[in-house]
Amino acid sequence: MSRPRIFVTRRWPAAAEAVLAERFDVTLNEGDIPLSLPQIQQALNSYDAVLPTVSDKLPAGVFEGDVRARILGNFGVGYNHIDVAAAKARGIAVTNTPGVLTDCTADLAMLLLLSVARRGGEGERQLRAREWHGWSPTHMVGTKVAGKMVGIIGFGRIGKAFAKRCHFGFGMDVVFHNRSPVDPTEAAGYGARQLPTVDDVLAASDFVSLHCPGGAENRHLMNAARLATMKPGAFLINTARGDVVDEEALIAALRKGVIRGAGLDVYEAEPAVSEALRTMENVMLLPHLGSATEETRTAMGMKVVDNVTAFFEGREPPDRVG
Ligand code: DGY
């Protein structure tokens, strides 16, 4: 029997590509250049499965042709780049890769928090530019982290892992907002306490970290009004999705000193990053590195392989989201 034909939109770590190729008739995007909409549509019309990732856009229109694909095995936990309802309407299954990137994404949020608090990016830029003239009691003084309040928006796996790091690792107090109530005993296990609204969390926090999904329901959750609710000396950390923050409003808030700084790993129009952000000293900017470790990216690939294998063996894929 012929093996299912699979198209992978971007290169994966070698170990995961190798396992995929053992099981399926695989076509790779050898040059690893992001695909255009027509190229994605072409792949959907020619292959039994397409394995996309966050750098691909799959709006409803790409599913309108003579689609052959029966499953989209997304490489990544976030899937707001896929119109899942439109895929589902065409009978196409969608899966993601939860769990395996929890620690690394929480670590990266911590890296951003520490960097903005302690002016890490700024200090490195100064030193590399040969502008550091030696230690002094007032040189690049930052903000202490221990004893401060961190507010988490979205208390899923990554939000919880981040809470643990903040509380048990760095001696911070933690409050959070989550759409559904979290049992207080469970929350206490992460050193955290739930507050009723997003605004309550923003008003209470010295650092606010976003861990909710992107997409329509959370688009511009952090808008001008919400940014104004934050404490004047507070910092915003975003490792979730760029569209959760109104980037123009954030730039205005940073310029006016409504908040003190921001640590960002994701952007509204990534990979484009606004010139305004790039020239600000009080922001730490990373290029969407949340899950970027050898171990995690390999594990993500293996999860996609598991999902697609289950699907073509007639079993329910473990991580089906649509
Ligand atoms: C994720 O898995 O959602 C990461 O942000 C990469 O897409």
XYZ file of C-alpha atoms and ligand atoms in Angstrom:
329
model
C 0.000 0.000 0.000
C 1.370 3.445 -0.859
C 2.412 5.618 2.021
C 0.553 8.918 2.671
C 2.146 11.880 0.900
C 3.184 14.522 3.408
C 4.353 18.086 2.817
C 6.389 19.867 5.516
C 6.282 23.651 5.123
C 9.544 24.423 7.010
C 12.694 22.447 7.902
C 12.636 20.603 11.242
C 15.471 19.301 13.445
C 17.113 16.388 11.597
C 16.036 13.702 14.097
C 12.352 14.560 13.684
C 12.595 14.791 9.882
C 14.262 11.354 9.862
C 11.435 9.685 11.814
C 8.852 11.366 9.599
C 10.626 10.127 6.454
C 10.728 6.537 7.807
C 6.949 6.501 8.056
C 5.692 8.631 5.189
C 6.378 9.756 1.642
C 7.759 13.135 2.668
C 8.416 16.289 0.667
C 10.425 18.973 2.450
C 10.619 22.667 1.692
C 14.355 22.196 1.067
C 15.227 25.885 0.991
C 13.189 26.606 4.146
C 11.816 29.768 2.574
C 8.360 30.708 3.946
C 5.650 29.692 1.516
C 3.222 32.040 -0.208
C -0.536 31.485 0.033
C -0.672 29.965 -3.484
C 2.162 27.572 -2.555
C 0.314 26.487 0.586
C -2.864 26.042 -1.414
C -0.936 23.964 -3.946
C 0.389 21.768 -1.126
C -3.119 21.303 0.287
C -4.337 20.244 -3.145
C -1.465 17.805 -3.760
C -0.674 16.052 -0.476
C -2.545 13.872 2.030
C -1.172 15.892 4.957
C 0.406 19.315 5.278
C 2.531 20.092 8.336
C 2.515 23.888 8.769
C 3.861 26.123 11.479
C 3.452 29.635 12.873
C 5.212 31.290 9.913
C 2.488 30.010 7.541
C -0.889 31.638 7.051
C -3.858 29.354 6.385
C -6.962 31.564 6.139
C -10.334 30.192 5.005
C -9.550 30.931 1.336
C -6.786 28.308 1.083
C -9.308 25.559 1.750
C -11.622 26.568 -1.090
C -9.968 24.641 -3.925
C -9.841 20.960 -4.716
C -8.258 20.044 -1.400
C -6.619 16.630 -1.053
C -5.151 17.080 2.453
C -7.043 15.384 5.268
C -4.940 16.598 8.167
C -2.888 19.647 9.155
C -0.302 18.550 11.686
C 0.746 21.908 13.075
C 4.304 22.182 14.382
C 3.585 24.359 17.428
C 1.111 24.682 20.258
C -0.424 27.939 18.977
C -2.584 27.566 15.883
C -4.162 30.990 15.385
C -2.487 31.129 11.944
C -4.917 28.426 10.791
C -8.623 29.046 10.229
C -9.519 25.881 12.102
C -13.279 26.293 11.569
C -12.785 26.540 7.790
C -10.493 23.490 7.803
C -13.005 21.553 9.873
C -15.813 22.533 7.515
C -13.813 20.867 4.723
C -13.343 17.773 6.865
C -9.661 18.458 7.520
C -8.356 17.511 10.975
C -6.010 19.906 12.791
C -3.522 18.934 15.520
C -0.957 20.861 17.592
C 1.982 20.078 19.921
C 1.068 20.926 23.540
C 3.171 20.066 26.572
C 6.610 19.696 25.051
C 7.388 23.418 24.856
C 6.061 24.428 28.263
C 9.368 24.664 30.127
C 11.334 26.340 27.363
C 8.671 28.985 26.721
C 8.357 29.695 30.453
C 12.154 29.961 30.626
C 12.136 32.491 27.815
C 9.466 34.578 29.551
C 11.710 34.540 32.639
C 14.671 35.595 30.520
C 12.663 38.559 29.215
C 11.427 39.481 32.691
C 14.937 39.432 34.149
C 16.387 41.231 31.132
C 13.978 44.152 31.267
C 14.152 44.394 35.058
C 17.965 44.344 35.120
C 18.508 46.142 31.812
C 20.365 43.189 30.307
C 19.900 44.093 26.652
C 20.755 47.704 27.277
C 23.906 46.777 29.198
C 25.106 44.417 26.492
C 24.497 47.002 23.775
C 26.441 49.587 25.782
C 29.400 47.288 26.333
C 29.545 46.112 22.694
C 29.442 49.742 21.570
C 32.517 50.389 23.794
C 30.448 52.905 25.746
C 30.912 51.347 29.185
C 33.311 53.415 31.250
C 33.425 51.291 34.399
C 31.489 50.396 37.532
C 29.714 53.121 39.448
C 26.993 53.114 42.120
C 24.520 54.709 39.718
C 25.406 52.861 36.533
C 22.456 51.227 34.727
C 20.436 50.717 37.867
C 17.451 48.431 37.293
C 14.505 47.017 39.190
C 14.684 44.319 41.877
C 12.639 41.236 41.082
C 12.362 39.431 44.461
C 9.318 40.522 46.438
C 7.599 42.028 43.408
C 4.182 41.049 42.081
C 3.936 39.275 38.765
C 0.578 39.052 37.018
C -0.085 36.229 34.581
C -2.773 36.422 31.926
C -3.719 32.869 30.963
C -3.030 30.095 33.464
C -2.535 27.140 31.139
C 0.548 24.934 31.088
C 2.976 27.725 30.237
C 1.390 30.254 32.608
C 1.668 27.735 35.438
C 5.294 26.874 34.629
C 6.110 30.584 34.568
C 4.327 31.126 37.919
C 6.432 28.363 39.491
C 9.652 29.922 38.253
C 8.648 33.384 39.484
C 7.471 32.286 42.915
C 9.705 29.384 43.900
C 12.747 30.444 41.895
C 12.772 34.205 42.247
C 10.728 34.941 45.382
C 7.974 36.845 43.600
C 4.285 37.034 44.493
C 2.025 35.785 41.717
C -1.543 36.617 40.731
C -3.259 35.508 37.564
C -6.336 35.765 35.391
C -7.796 32.758 33.687
C -11.064 32.395 31.766
C -12.150 29.464 33.927
C -11.722 29.273 37.696
C -8.666 27.385 38.948
C -8.946 25.490 42.214
C -7.196 27.682 44.836
C -5.261 24.714 46.218
C -3.965 23.866 42.765
C -3.078 27.538 42.186
C -1.228 27.638 45.524
C 0.881 24.715 44.280
C 2.241 27.146 41.683
C 2.625 29.892 44.291
C -0.229 31.794 42.651
C -3.630 33.328 43.427
C -6.451 33.930 40.944
C -8.032 37.383 40.627
C -11.469 37.959 39.083
C -10.563 40.153 36.100
C -7.697 41.001 33.773
C -7.855 44.575 35.054
C -7.454 43.411 38.666
C -4.277 41.581 37.670
C -2.930 44.547 35.694
C -3.555 46.994 38.544
C -1.808 44.758 41.087
C 1.299 43.778 39.138
C 4.840 45.054 38.738
C 5.349 42.645 35.833
C 2.574 41.368 33.558
C 3.241 38.271 31.462
C 0.901 37.102 28.696
C 0.277 33.364 28.328
C -3.106 33.254 26.599
C -3.775 32.066 23.035
C -3.721 34.456 20.088
C -6.541 34.811 17.583
C -9.847 36.630 17.515
C -10.854 36.120 21.148
C -7.743 37.777 22.578
C -6.888 40.195 19.778
C -5.654 43.466 21.335
C -6.504 42.264 24.825
C -3.701 44.632 25.827
C -4.999 47.861 24.296
C -4.415 51.489 25.331
C -6.987 51.321 28.145
C -5.545 48.100 29.572
C -1.983 49.418 29.354
C -3.151 52.489 31.278
C -4.472 50.165 33.998
C -0.942 48.847 34.623
C 1.234 50.433 37.312
C 3.380 53.288 35.929
C 6.610 51.457 36.747
C 5.413 48.101 35.417
C 6.791 45.915 32.625
C 4.888 43.886 30.017
C 6.219 40.493 28.854
C 4.795 38.790 25.769
C 5.786 35.280 24.722
C 2.229 34.383 23.623
C 1.202 35.892 20.290
C 1.800 39.339 18.815
C -1.871 40.033 18.163
C -2.685 39.885 21.887
C -1.041 43.318 22.191
C -2.042 46.439 20.253
C 1.528 47.245 19.236
C 0.797 50.880 18.347
C -0.794 51.384 21.771
C 2.187 49.694 23.423
C 4.631 51.984 21.615
C 2.608 55.028 22.713
C 2.486 53.752 26.305
C 6.258 53.166 26.358
C 6.926 56.604 24.860
C 4.669 58.389 27.354
C 5.988 56.402 30.336
C 2.584 54.826 30.979
C 4.600 51.650 31.656
C 8.340 51.340 32.200
C 9.333 48.708 29.685
C 8.500 45.571 27.733
C 10.046 42.230 26.890
C 8.736 40.840 23.618
C 9.265 37.566 21.770
C 6.288 37.911 19.395
C 4.987 40.762 17.227
C 1.808 41.738 15.432
C 3.352 41.628 11.961
C 6.316 39.343 12.605
C 8.940 38.973 11.294
C 8.478 42.730 10.753
C 9.216 44.658 13.946
C 8.422 48.342 14.097
C 11.307 50.796 13.928
C 9.888 52.525 17.022
C 10.359 49.392 19.142
C 13.791 48.683 17.700
C 15.087 52.070 18.774
C 13.763 51.974 22.354
C 16.255 51.159 25.110
C 13.623 50.036 27.610
C 12.466 47.060 25.565
C 14.063 43.651 25.141
C 13.265 42.166 21.741
C 13.731 38.509 20.808
C 12.909 36.840 17.478
C 10.152 34.359 18.530
C 12.525 32.016 20.377
C 10.068 30.633 22.984
C 10.387 26.991 21.965
C 13.790 27.281 20.299
C 15.891 24.588 21.964
C 17.187 21.460 20.246
C 15.295 19.252 22.707
C 11.987 21.059 22.408
C 11.968 21.564 18.646
C 12.791 17.867 18.190
C 10.019 16.914 20.627
C 7.600 19.152 18.733
C 8.445 17.340 15.493
C 7.967 13.954 17.186
C 4.541 15.091 18.437
C 3.516 16.005 14.909
C 4.724 12.578 13.741
C 2.635 10.899 16.492
C -0.461 12.869 15.524
C -0.172 12.190 11.817
C 0.712 8.515 12.384
C -2.374 8.054 14.586
C -4.541 9.774 11.980
C -3.404 7.598 9.083
C -3.680 4.442 11.216
C -7.315 5.319 11.858
C -6.771 6.273 15.500
C -7.753 9.571 17.135
C -4.729 11.920 16.971
C -3.668 12.686 20.579
C -3.551 16.454 20.069
C -6.537 17.167 17.858
C -7.776 20.761 18.068
C -10.124 20.734 15.083
C 4.153 27.727 19.490
O 4.310 26.504 19.562
O 3.044 28.238 19.542
C 5.366 28.554 19.295
O 5.095 29.903 19.483
C 5.894 28.340 17.901
O 4.819 28.452 17.054
